[in-house]
mmCIF file of C-alpha atoms and ligand atoms in Angstrom:
data_model
loop_
_atom_site.group_PDB
_atom_site.id
_atom_site.type_symbol
_atom_site.label_atom_id
_atom_site.label_comp_id
_atom_site.label_asym_id
_atom_site.label_seq_id
_atom_site.Cartn_x
_atom_site.Cartn_y
_atom_site.Cartn_z
ATOM 1 C CA MET A 481 143.712 89.996 -25.069
ATOM 2 C CA ALA A 482 144.740 93.267 -25.258
ATOM 3 C CA ARG A 483 142.049 95.712 -27.273
ATOM 4 C CA ASP A 484 143.847 98.417 -30.043
ATOM 5 C CA ILE A 485 142.902 100.921 -28.188
ATOM 6 C CA SER A 486 140.780 102.469 -25.430
ATOM 7 C CA VAL A 487 139.403 105.753 -25.513
ATOM 8 C CA ILE A 488 138.720 107.425 -22.360
ATOM 9 C CA LEU A 489 136.047 109.714 -21.499
ATOM 10 C CA PRO A 490 136.105 111.686 -18.936
ATOM 11 C CA THR A 491 132.209 113.002 -18.359
ATOM 12 C CA TYR A 492 131.069 115.652 -15.429
ATOM 13 C CA ARG A 493 127.062 116.558 -17.201
ATOM 14 C CA GLU A 494 127.272 115.649 -20.567
ATOM 15 C CA CYS A 495 124.234 114.073 -20.779
ATOM 16 C CA GLU A 496 123.424 114.756 -24.439
ATOM 17 C CA ASN A 497 126.648 114.345 -25.616
ATOM 18 C CA LEU A 498 126.625 110.726 -24.416
ATOM 19 C CA GLU A 499 125.603 108.567 -27.450
ATOM 20 C CA PRO A 500 126.648 110.540 -30.230
ATOM 21 C CA VAL A 501 130.152 110.551 -29.196
ATOM 22 C CA VAL A 502 129.635 106.551 -28.539
ATOM 23 C CA SER A 503 127.906 106.457 -32.450
ATOM 24 C CA ARG A 504 131.006 108.983 -33.768
ATOM 25 C CA LEU A 505 133.677 106.462 -32.377
ATOM 26 C CA GLU A 506 131.657 103.310 -34.017
ATOM 27 C CA LYS A 507 132.147 105.453 -37.525
ATOM 28 C CA VAL A 508 135.643 105.293 -36.931
ATOM 29 C CA LEU A 509 136.976 102.760 -35.729
ATOM 30 C CA GLU A 510 135.543 100.459 -37.495
ATOM 31 C CA GLY A 511 138.080 98.060 -38.204
ATOM 32 C CA TRP A 512 140.013 98.475 -35.045
ATOM 33 C CA ASP A 513 139.512 96.432 -31.540
ATOM 34 C CA TRP A 514 138.943 99.480 -29.472
ATOM 35 C CA GLU A 515 136.962 100.430 -26.142
ATOM 36 C CA ALA A 516 135.805 103.525 -24.325
ATOM 37 C CA VAL A 517 135.545 103.940 -21.222
ATOM 38 C CA PHE A 518 133.289 106.839 -19.569
ATOM 39 C CA VAL A 519 134.879 108.836 -16.632
ATOM 40 C CA ASP A 520 131.924 109.811 -14.380
ATOM 41 C CA ASP A 521 131.626 112.036 -11.500
ATOM 42 C CA ASP A 522 128.512 111.497 -10.486
ATOM 43 C CA SER A 523 126.503 113.632 -12.365
ATOM 44 C CA ASP A 524 122.952 114.566 -11.849
ATOM 45 C CA ASP A 525 122.437 115.016 -15.126
ATOM 46 C CA GLY A 526 120.568 111.707 -16.117
ATOM 47 C CA SER A 527 123.992 110.396 -17.579
ATOM 48 C CA ARG A 528 124.343 107.999 -15.310
ATOM 49 C CA GLU A 529 121.246 105.971 -16.853
ATOM 50 C CA VAL A 530 122.355 106.697 -20.343
ATOM 51 C CA LEU A 531 126.157 105.380 -19.445
ATOM 52 C CA LEU A 532 124.561 102.306 -17.682
ATOM 53 C CA ARG A 533 122.144 101.642 -20.727
ATOM 54 C CA LEU A 534 124.885 102.336 -23.170
ATOM 55 C CA ALA A 535 127.259 100.003 -21.339
ATOM 56 C CA ARG A 536 124.692 97.477 -21.288
ATOM 57 C CA GLN A 537 123.230 97.374 -25.031
ATOM 58 C CA ASN A 538 127.200 97.653 -25.741
ATOM 59 C CA PRO A 539 130.358 95.741 -24.946
ATOM 60 C CA ARG A 540 132.812 97.988 -26.319
ATOM 61 C CA VAL A 541 131.275 100.730 -23.377
ATOM 62 C CA ARG A 542 132.321 100.663 -20.055
ATOM 63 C CA PHE A 543 131.298 103.252 -16.945
ATOM 64 C CA LEU A 544 133.324 103.952 -13.951
ATOM 65 C CA ARG A 545 131.092 105.870 -11.212
ATOM 66 C CA ARG A 546 133.126 107.824 -9.611
ATOM 67 C CA VAL A 547 130.877 109.518 -5.652
ATOM 68 C CA GLY A 548 132.781 112.216 -3.696
ATOM 69 C CA ARG A 549 135.469 113.599 -6.146
ATOM 70 C CA ARG A 550 135.673 115.834 -8.492
ATOM 71 C CA GLY A 551 138.433 117.108 -11.138
ATOM 72 C CA LEU A 552 139.536 115.976 -14.820
ATOM 73 C CA ALA A 553 142.663 114.646 -14.175
ATOM 74 C CA SER A 554 141.406 111.847 -11.765
ATOM 75 C CA ALA A 555 138.867 110.670 -13.929
ATOM 76 C CA CYS A 556 141.602 109.906 -17.182
ATOM 77 C CA ILE A 557 144.497 108.346 -14.791
ATOM 78 C CA GLU A 558 141.457 106.270 -12.992
ATOM 79 C CA GLY A 559 139.520 105.319 -16.784
ATOM 80 C CA MET A 560 143.301 104.475 -18.374
ATOM 81 C CA CYS A 561 144.628 102.507 -14.829
ATOM 82 C CA SER A 562 140.823 100.359 -15.293
ATOM 83 C CA SER A 563 141.801 98.754 -19.028
ATOM 84 C CA ALA A 564 143.670 95.922 -20.144
ATOM 85 C CA ALA A 565 144.787 97.749 -23.324
ATOM 86 C CA ASN A 566 148.429 99.395 -25.013
ATOM 87 C CA ILE A 567 147.252 102.312 -26.195
ATOM 88 C CA PHE A 568 145.014 104.837 -23.991
ATOM 89 C CA ALA A 569 143.296 108.171 -26.003
ATOM 90 C CA VAL A 570 141.499 110.850 -23.902
ATOM 91 C CA MET A 571 139.708 112.599 -25.206
ATOM 92 C CA ASP A 572 136.241 115.291 -24.538
ATOM 93 C CA ALA A 573 133.185 113.488 -24.155
ATOM 94 C CA ASP A 574 131.362 116.691 -25.423
ATOM 95 C CA LEU A 575 131.805 116.385 -28.637
ATOM 96 C CA GLN A 576 134.433 119.762 -29.240
ATOM 97 C CA HIS A 577 137.825 117.317 -30.029
ATOM 98 C CA ASP A 578 137.477 115.492 -33.090
ATOM 99 C CA GLU A 579 137.353 111.765 -33.137
ATOM 100 C CA SER A 580 138.613 110.851 -36.875
ATOM 101 C CA LEU A 581 141.910 111.704 -35.389
ATOM 102 C CA LEU A 582 141.525 108.421 -33.109
ATOM 103 C CA PRO A 583 142.112 105.961 -35.914
ATOM 104 C CA GLU A 584 145.737 107.953 -36.793
ATOM 105 C CA MET A 585 146.636 108.227 -33.228
ATOM 106 C CA ALA A 586 146.385 104.178 -32.728
ATOM 107 C CA ARG A 587 148.139 103.593 -36.272
ATOM 108 C CA ILE A 588 151.522 105.677 -35.113
ATOM 109 C CA LEU A 589 151.438 103.979 -31.790
ATOM 110 C CA SER A 590 151.007 100.600 -33.119
ATOM 111 C CA ARG A 591 153.818 101.057 -35.358
ATOM 112 C CA GLU A 592 156.254 103.450 -34.418
ATOM 113 C CA LYS A 593 158.740 103.015 -32.179
ATOM 114 C CA ASP A 594 160.422 106.116 -31.728
ATOM 115 C CA VAL A 595 156.851 107.643 -30.749
ATOM 116 C CA ASP A 596 155.713 107.871 -27.482
ATOM 117 C CA ILE A 597 152.717 110.221 -27.396
ATOM 118 C CA VAL A 598 150.608 111.915 -29.775
ATOM 119 C CA VAL A 599 149.621 115.498 -29.687
ATOM 120 C CA ALA A 600 146.070 116.700 -31.013
ATOM 121 C CA THR A 601 147.086 120.075 -30.987
ATOM 122 C CA ARG A 602 145.049 122.948 -31.830
ATOM 123 C CA TYR A 603 147.603 125.467 -33.398
ATOM 124 C CA ALA A 604 150.067 123.221 -35.274
ATOM 125 C CA ALA A 605 150.029 124.559 -38.743
ATOM 126 C CA GLY A 606 146.161 123.695 -40.182
ATOM 127 C CA GLY A 607 144.582 123.310 -36.282
ATOM 128 C CA SER A 608 142.145 126.353 -35.112
ATOM 129 C CA ILE A 609 140.717 127.070 -31.665
ATOM 130 C CA GLY A 610 137.014 127.416 -32.735
ATOM 131 C CA ASP A 611 134.629 129.748 -31.587
ATOM 132 C CA TRP A 612 136.365 130.233 -27.415
ATOM 133 C CA SER A 613 135.893 133.620 -26.000
ATOM 134 C CA ARG A 614 138.834 136.152 -25.461
ATOM 135 C CA SER A 615 138.680 135.727 -22.403
ATOM 136 C CA ARG A 616 139.628 131.941 -22.835
ATOM 137 C CA HIS A 617 141.939 132.505 -25.682
ATOM 138 C CA PHE A 618 144.003 135.273 -23.257
ATOM 139 C CA VAL A 619 144.408 132.269 -20.897
ATOM 140 C CA SER A 620 145.350 130.214 -22.837
ATOM 141 C CA ARG A 621 147.722 131.911 -24.993
ATOM 142 C CA PHE A 622 149.696 133.107 -20.815
ATOM 143 C CA ALA A 623 149.219 129.459 -20.004
ATOM 144 C CA THR A 624 151.176 128.536 -23.475
ATOM 145 C CA LYS A 625 154.142 131.028 -22.821
ATOM 146 C CA LEU A 626 154.577 130.159 -19.563
ATOM 147 C CA GLU A 627 154.795 126.980 -20.327
ATOM 148 C CA LYS A 628 156.987 127.360 -22.977
ATOM 149 C CA LYS A 629 159.198 130.037 -20.632
ATOM 150 C CA PHE A 630 159.847 127.814 -17.495
ATOM 151 C CA LEU A 631 159.125 124.136 -18.491
ATOM 152 C CA ARG A 632 160.377 123.868 -22.235
ATOM 153 C CA THR A 633 158.451 120.464 -23.217
ATOM 154 C CA GLU A 634 158.035 121.844 -26.782
ATOM 155 C CA LEU A 635 154.650 121.225 -27.162
ATOM 156 C CA SER A 636 152.906 123.463 -29.574
ATOM 157 C CA ASP A 637 149.607 123.547 -27.512
ATOM 158 C CA PRO A 638 150.135 122.115 -24.169
ATOM 159 C CA MET A 639 147.217 122.110 -22.521
ATOM 160 C CA SER A 640 145.451 119.931 -25.445
ATOM 161 C CA GLY A 641 143.112 117.200 -24.018
ATOM 162 C CA PHE A 642 143.589 115.494 -26.484
ATOM 163 C CA PHE A 643 145.895 113.077 -26.749
ATOM 164 C CA ALA A 644 147.210 108.880 -27.165
ATOM 165 C CA ILE A 645 149.483 107.428 -25.518
ATOM 166 C CA LYS A 646 151.451 103.375 -24.885
ATOM 167 C CA ARG A 647 150.698 102.038 -21.949
ATOM 168 C CA GLU A 648 154.626 101.722 -21.214
ATOM 169 C CA VAL A 649 154.804 104.892 -21.096
ATOM 170 C CA LEU A 650 151.970 105.565 -18.753
ATOM 171 C CA ASP A 651 153.825 103.194 -16.538
ATOM 172 C CA LYS A 652 156.852 104.976 -16.531
ATOM 173 C CA CYS A 653 155.239 108.246 -14.126
ATOM 174 C CA ILE A 654 152.150 107.200 -12.862
ATOM 175 C CA HIS A 655 153.281 107.252 -9.298
ATOM 176 C CA LYS A 656 154.469 110.584 -9.777
ATOM 177 C CA LEU A 657 151.732 113.072 -11.398
ATOM 178 C CA ALA A 658 150.497 115.078 -9.640
ATOM 179 C CA GLY A 659 146.385 113.842 -10.660
ATOM 180 C CA LYS A 660 145.043 117.464 -9.885
ATOM 181 C CA GLY A 661 143.289 119.899 -12.122
ATOM 182 C CA PHE A 662 142.629 119.632 -15.876
ATOM 183 C CA LYS A 663 145.964 119.783 -17.405
ATOM 184 C CA ILE A 664 146.532 116.009 -17.295
ATOM 185 C CA LEU A 665 148.844 115.951 -20.389
ATOM 186 C CA LEU A 666 151.409 118.291 -19.433
ATOM 187 C CA ASP A 667 150.929 116.031 -15.810
ATOM 188 C CA ILE A 668 152.258 113.032 -17.768
ATOM 189 C CA VAL A 669 155.061 114.862 -20.109
ATOM 190 C CA LEU A 670 156.924 116.876 -16.919
ATOM 191 C CA SER A 671 156.230 113.630 -14.514
ATOM 192 C CA LEU A 672 158.251 111.199 -17.146
ATOM 193 C CA PRO A 673 161.725 110.314 -16.322
ATOM 194 C CA GLU A 674 162.378 111.543 -19.925
ATOM 195 C CA ARG A 675 161.299 114.188 -22.528
ATOM 196 C CA PRO A 676 158.798 111.684 -24.164
ATOM 197 C CA ARG A 677 159.122 111.383 -27.982
ATOM 198 C CA ILE A 678 155.888 113.548 -29.042
ATOM 199 C CA ARG A 679 154.308 113.357 -32.709
ATOM 200 C CA GLU A 680 151.449 116.497 -32.811
ATOM 201 C CA LEU A 681 148.241 116.294 -35.169
ATOM 202 C CA PRO A 682 146.593 119.547 -36.021
ATOM 203 C CA TYR A 683 142.829 119.698 -36.159
ATOM 204 C CA THR A 684 139.869 122.210 -35.399
ATOM 205 C CA PHE A 685 138.404 122.203 -31.731
ATOM 206 C CA ARG A 686 134.529 122.248 -32.174
ATOM 207 C CA PRO A 687 131.996 124.865 -30.610
ATOM 208 C CA ARG A 688 130.000 122.739 -27.989
ATOM 209 C CA LEU A 689 126.639 122.017 -29.249
ATOM 210 C CA HIS A 690 125.666 120.245 -25.508
ATOM 211 C CA GLY A 691 126.220 120.715 -21.704
ATOM 212 C CA GLN A 692 128.200 123.630 -20.456
ATOM 213 C CA SER A 693 132.019 124.169 -20.910
ATOM 214 C CA LYS A 694 133.537 122.848 -16.863
ATOM 215 C CA LEU A 695 136.093 124.963 -17.114
ATOM 216 C CA ASP A 696 137.221 128.253 -17.993
ATOM 217 C CA PHE A 697 138.707 131.235 -14.878
ATOM 218 C CA ILE A 698 139.538 128.078 -12.635
ATOM 219 C CA VAL A 699 141.600 126.017 -15.674
ATOM 220 C CA ALA A 700 143.897 129.179 -15.571
ATOM 221 C CA LEU A 701 143.884 128.514 -11.874
ATOM 222 C CA GLU A 702 144.938 124.881 -11.977
ATOM 223 C CA TYR A 703 147.554 125.617 -14.953
ATOM 224 C CA LEU A 704 149.208 127.920 -12.873
ATOM 225 C CA TYR A 705 149.079 125.734 -9.812
ATOM 226 C CA LEU A 706 150.582 122.477 -11.776
ATOM 227 C CA ILE A 707 153.533 124.630 -12.795
ATOM 228 C CA ALA A 708 154.218 126.122 -9.496
ATOM 229 C CA ASP A 709 154.236 122.478 -8.285
ATOM 230 C CA LYS A 710 156.540 121.392 -10.990
ATOM 231 C CA LEU A 711 158.776 124.303 -10.125
ATOM 232 C CA PHE A 712 159.020 124.413 -6.192
ATOM 233 C CA GLY A 713 156.915 121.695 -5.051
ATOM 234 C CA GLY A 714 159.308 119.731 -4.141
ATOM 235 C CA PHE A 715 160.921 121.918 -1.937
ATOM 236 C CA LEU A 716 158.397 124.258 -1.167
ATOM 237 C CA PRO A 717 154.490 123.430 -1.113
ATOM 238 C CA VAL A 718 152.205 125.308 -3.492
ATOM 239 C CA ARG A 719 149.718 125.919 -0.251
ATOM 240 C CA PHE A 720 152.243 127.853 1.517
ATOM 241 C CA ILE A 721 152.912 130.086 -1.160
ATOM 242 C CA LEU A 722 149.919 130.872 -1.508
ATOM 243 C CA TYR A 723 149.399 131.486 1.914
ATOM 244 C CA GLY A 724 151.865 133.773 2.285
ATOM 245 C CA LEU A 725 150.266 135.783 -1.151
ATOM 246 C CA VAL A 726 147.212 136.133 0.314
ATOM 247 C CA GLY A 727 148.786 136.566 3.230
ATOM 248 C CA LEU A 728 150.977 139.413 1.934
ATOM 249 C CA SER A 729 148.019 140.838 0.082
ATOM 250 C CA GLY A 730 146.344 141.184 3.762
ATOM 251 C CA LEU A 731 149.057 142.996 5.030
ATOM 252 C CA PHE A 732 149.039 145.526 2.386
ATOM 253 C CA LEU A 733 144.988 145.633 2.744
ATOM 254 C CA HIS A 734 146.069 145.823 6.752
ATOM 255 C CA LEU A 735 148.761 148.987 6.105
ATOM 256 C CA LEU A 736 146.637 150.693 3.541
ATOM 257 C CA VAL A 737 142.976 150.658 6.592
ATOM 258 C CA LEU A 738 146.139 151.696 9.327
ATOM 259 C CA GLY A 739 147.227 154.404 7.306
ATOM 260 C CA LEU A 740 144.520 155.727 6.667
ATOM 261 C CA ALA A 741 142.441 155.516 10.125
ATOM 262 C CA TYR A 742 145.340 156.488 12.019
ATOM 263 C CA ARG A 743 146.922 159.211 9.436
ATOM 264 C CA GLU A 744 143.973 160.550 7.827
ATOM 265 C CA PHE A 745 140.924 159.715 10.081
ATOM 266 C CA GLY A 746 143.424 160.596 13.439
ATOM 267 C CA LEU A 747 141.852 157.208 15.014
ATOM 268 C CA ASP A 748 143.962 156.498 18.446
ATOM 269 C CA PHE A 749 146.726 153.718 17.073
ATOM 270 C CA PHE A 750 145.420 150.982 18.756
ATOM 271 C CA LEU A 751 141.513 151.629 17.284
ATOM 272 C CA SER A 752 143.156 152.128 14.042
ATOM 273 C CA GLN A 753 145.013 148.879 14.583
ATOM 274 C CA SER A 754 142.691 146.637 15.226
ATOM 275 C CA LEU A 755 140.427 147.626 12.423
ATOM 276 C CA ALA A 756 143.037 147.015 10.534
ATOM 277 C CA THR A 757 143.548 143.318 11.514
ATOM 278 C CA LEU A 758 139.529 142.931 10.841
ATOM 279 C CA LEU A 759 139.437 143.646 8.068
ATOM 280 C CA ALA A 760 142.754 141.509 7.541
ATOM 281 C CA MET A 761 140.837 138.955 8.552
ATOM 282 C CA ILE A 762 138.035 138.892 6.525
ATOM 283 C CA SER A 763 139.670 139.173 3.538
ATOM 284 C CA ASN A 764 142.680 136.429 4.355
ATOM 285 C CA PHE A 765 139.765 133.941 4.846
ATOM 286 C CA PHE A 766 137.399 134.823 1.244
ATOM 287 C CA PHE A 767 140.598 134.965 -0.572
ATOM 288 C CA ASN A 768 142.114 131.836 1.488
ATOM 289 C CA ASN A 769 139.192 130.286 0.924
ATOM 290 C CA ILE A 770 138.645 130.697 -3.166
ATOM 291 C CA PHE A 771 142.588 130.066 -3.686
ATOM 292 C CA THR A 772 144.807 128.553 -1.129
ATOM 293 C CA PHE A 773 142.405 125.694 0.093
ATOM 294 C CA ARG A 774 140.360 125.365 -3.425
ATOM 295 C CA ASN A 775 139.867 122.098 -2.788
ATOM 296 C CA GLN A 776 138.592 122.265 0.099
ATOM 297 C CA ARG A 777 136.539 125.400 -0.385
ATOM 298 C CA LEU A 778 133.755 126.044 2.394
ATOM 299 C CA LYS A 779 130.211 127.092 0.879
ATOM 300 C CA GLY A 780 127.226 127.855 1.969
ATOM 301 C CA SER A 781 126.173 128.258 5.840
ATOM 302 C CA ALA A 782 129.284 125.931 5.855
ATOM 303 C CA PHE A 783 130.928 129.415 4.389
ATOM 304 C CA LEU A 784 129.714 131.129 7.396
ATOM 305 C CA ILE A 785 130.293 128.944 10.512
ATOM 306 C CA GLY A 786 133.931 128.727 8.861
ATOM 307 C CA ALA A 787 134.064 132.752 8.778
ATOM 308 C CA PHE A 788 133.400 132.680 12.338
ATOM 309 C CA LEU A 789 135.456 130.164 13.180
ATOM 310 C CA TYR A 790 138.158 131.582 11.123
ATOM 311 C CA MET A 791 137.756 134.446 12.949
ATOM 312 C CA LEU A 792 137.672 133.536 16.452
ATOM 313 C CA ILE A 793 141.020 131.684 15.835
ATOM 314 C CA CYS A 794 142.505 134.428 14.488
ATOM 315 C CA SER A 795 141.448 136.772 17.357
ATOM 316 C CA VAL A 796 143.769 135.091 19.502
ATOM 317 C CA GLY A 797 146.341 135.917 17.333
ATOM 318 C CA ALA A 798 145.200 139.511 16.447
ATOM 319 C CA ILE A 799 145.162 140.027 20.660
ATOM 320 C CA ALA A 800 148.609 139.165 19.803
ATOM 321 C CA ASN A 801 149.102 141.073 17.084
ATOM 322 C CA ILE A 802 147.856 144.090 18.593
ATOM 323 C CA GLN A 803 149.551 143.475 21.723
ATOM 324 C CA VAL A 804 152.776 143.983 19.859
ATOM 325 C CA ALA A 805 152.094 146.514 17.480
ATOM 326 C CA ASP A 806 150.512 148.448 20.326
ATOM 327 C CA TYR A 807 153.820 147.405 22.393
ATOM 328 C CA LEU A 808 156.429 148.712 19.856
ATOM 329 C CA PHE A 809 155.007 151.443 18.717
ATOM 330 C CA SER A 810 154.408 152.773 22.600
ATOM 331 C CA LEU A 811 158.908 152.202 22.264
ATOM 332 C CA LYS A 812 158.534 155.167 19.754
ATOM 333 C CA VAL A 813 159.052 152.361 16.965
ATOM 334 C CA PRO A 814 156.924 153.855 13.779
ATOM 335 C CA TRP A 815 153.640 153.239 12.930
ATOM 336 C CA TRP A 816 153.978 150.972 9.558
ATOM 337 C CA VAL A 817 156.660 148.685 11.674
ATOM 338 C CA SER A 818 155.083 148.989 14.752
ATOM 339 C CA GLY A 819 151.833 147.418 12.355
ATOM 340 C CA ALA A 820 153.474 144.850 9.826
ATOM 341 C CA VAL A 821 155.433 143.215 12.692
ATOM 342 C CA GLY A 822 152.210 143.145 14.750
ATOM 343 C CA ALA A 823 150.532 141.579 11.928
ATOM 344 C CA LEU A 824 153.452 138.818 11.614
ATOM 345 C CA VAL A 825 153.049 137.772 14.346
ATOM 346 C CA GLY A 826 149.799 136.905 14.489
ATOM 347 C CA ALA A 827 150.113 135.399 11.090
ATOM 348 C CA VAL A 828 152.389 132.688 11.745
ATOM 349 C CA TRP A 829 149.264 131.593 14.668
ATOM 350 C CA ASN A 830 146.499 131.748 11.856
ATOM 351 C CA TYR A 831 148.283 129.458 9.256
ATOM 352 C CA ALA A 832 148.947 126.939 11.751
ATOM 353 C CA VAL A 833 146.259 126.382 13.898
ATOM 354 C CA SER A 834 143.572 127.728 11.474
ATOM 355 C CA THR A 835 144.482 125.106 8.405
ATOM 356 C CA GLN A 836 144.090 122.760 10.753
ATOM 357 C CA ILE A 837 140.979 124.088 12.562
ATOM 358 C CA VAL A 838 138.903 125.544 9.635
ATOM 359 C CA TRP A 839 139.646 123.702 6.766
ATOM 360 C CA THR A 840 140.168 120.152 8.125
ATOM 361 C CA TRP A 841 138.636 119.118 11.422
ATOM 362 C CA PHE A 842 135.595 121.713 10.782
ATOM 363 C CA ARG A 843 134.998 120.574 7.199
ATOM 364 C CA ASP A 844 135.376 117.305 8.185
ATOM 365 C CA LYS A 845 132.618 117.423 11.054
ATOM 366 C CA PHE A 846 130.472 120.289 9.707
ATOM 367 C CA VAL A 847 130.297 119.332 5.605
ATOM 368 C CA SER A 848 128.285 116.195 4.345
ATOM 369 C CA SER A 849 130.549 113.198 2.555
ATOM 370 C CA LYS A 850 128.487 113.952 -0.209
ATOM 371 C CA LYS A 851 129.161 117.256 -0.390
ATOM 372 C CA ARG A 852 132.418 117.269 0.743
ATOM 373 C CA ILE A 853 133.727 117.222 -2.804
ATOM 374 C CA SER A 854 137.081 117.712 -3.445
ATOM 375 C CA LEU A 855 138.795 118.502 -7.008
ATOM 376 C CA SER A 856 141.622 115.651 -7.185
HETATM 377 N N1 GDP B 128 134.752 112.916 -14.627
HETATM 378 C C1 GDP B 128 134.902 114.376 -14.956
HETATM 379 N N2 GDP B 128 134.998 114.318 -16.189
HETATM 380 C C2 GDP B 128 135.157 116.216 -16.189
HETATM 381 C C3 GDP B 128 135.256 116.928 -15.050
HETATM 382 N N3 GDP B 128 134.865 118.076 -15.417
HETATM 383 C C4 GDP B 128 135.478 118.029 -16.708
HETATM 384 N N4 GDP B 128 135.037 116.777 -17.124
HETATM 385 C C5 GDP B 128 134.901 116.689 -18.532
HETATM 386 O O1 GDP B 128 136.213 116.642 -19.451
HETATM 387 C C6 GDP B 128 135.981 117.214 -20.725
HETATM 388 C C7 GDP B 128 136.286 118.737 -21.123
HETATM 389 O O2 GDP B 128 135.831 119.767 -20.071
HETATM 390 P P1 GDP B 128 135.047 120.966 -20.682
HETATM 391 O O3 GDP B 128 134.084 121.246 -19.762
HETATM 392 O O4 GDP B 128 134.301 120.718 -21.769
HETATM 393 O O5 GDP B 128 136.883 121.990 -20.581
HETATM 394 P P2 GDP B 128 136.599 123.054 -21.826
HETATM 395 O O6 GDP B 128 136.388 121.778 -23.608
HETATM 396 O O7 GDP B 128 137.924 123.330 -22.325
HETATM 397 O O8 GDP B 128 135.614 123.895 -22.523
HETATM 398 C C8 GDP B 128 134.382 117.360 -20.733
HETATM 399 O O9 GDP B 128 133.617 115.677 -20.532
HETATM 400 C C9 GDP B 128 133.496 117.027 -19.234
HETATM 401 O O10 GDP B 128 132.428 116.268 -19.325
HETATM 402 C C10 GDP B 128 135.466 116.666 -13.592
HETATM 403 O O11 GDP B 128 135.528 117.386 -12.741
HETATM 404 N N5 GDP B 128 135.214 115.291 -13.358
HETATM 405 MG MG1 MG B 129 134.715 121.119 -23.929
#
């Protein structure tokens, strides 16, 4: 017998919220055949002990422990895949989502044939977004506008993390899901072959009582990444676009330093180009580590050794760069064209080799598998 509804709760360091969330579910879902699936990414705050106890005491509670990985979207997907229910509701485990909406969600999806997904929304009439910080407000509104302009899913709150979906609807898109980042709802809606029929239920987003939000600035990046992936992913990998953008910022810095050193301070062209190359290399490593390879980000000693390795590899590119630039300059090509062509020659080498060596080979060898947690 399949349960009526399975509530999937992704958790990371929510130790104090786990028991209260189960009691609230018991209250609101009385009369339903429900289960709660907690998907915890190996939290180190004692969540595991609490979840084990809850799962042992209460047959409605299940606990899926993931190790070596982080990521809200993939946690939700795996939680749904582990369940035999016909309706899945994805809900945060931090008590910010209003669980009293769950019976209505289950009612709509079990009785109404023409609804695929029910979304609890913070923006529709009657809904509110509680006590978010101003930056979070701004990011959320910006992302929503972006989504409305480019993707037009007709979701009034595309960043909502509280929704319910029928099993057969999920089945239609499960192989296409990016499964990355935080915005699982948008991922599902954009991966379905046809526009899903959506019903929205407004609610008030509650303030957090215990624990901390894991999503703030990063939420914007992940969200933009998902939108870019859906827009261009088919023919141009987003990582390549990011590498290109970081490279452009490096080129800008390169020309700025070159201009200052050569024109303003009257240094020799060869020396100026070398200095510009070194600074651009450091800046490129830093930003690639934050943005382009954020899923494999190097930290602590791995960051320092990785930076050294990156510079070593890039110095081969840099030698080619400086030689080419110096040669062009000697042919009376303007300083800024010589500098830019040199930097481009170096960039091709850097991308090809450093990607493979620094963020793949070195990381696999140096960073212990426990620390090598990637956001998926
Ligand atoms: N399994 C898992 N859950 C996560 C991860 N990051 C956040 N969560 C959970 O996802 C839910 C929403 O996260 P939260 O930080 O409260 O986001 P906010 O409400 O948007 O500030 C909470 O239940 C978190 O514990 C993660 O990497 N893995
Ligand atoms: Mg929250």
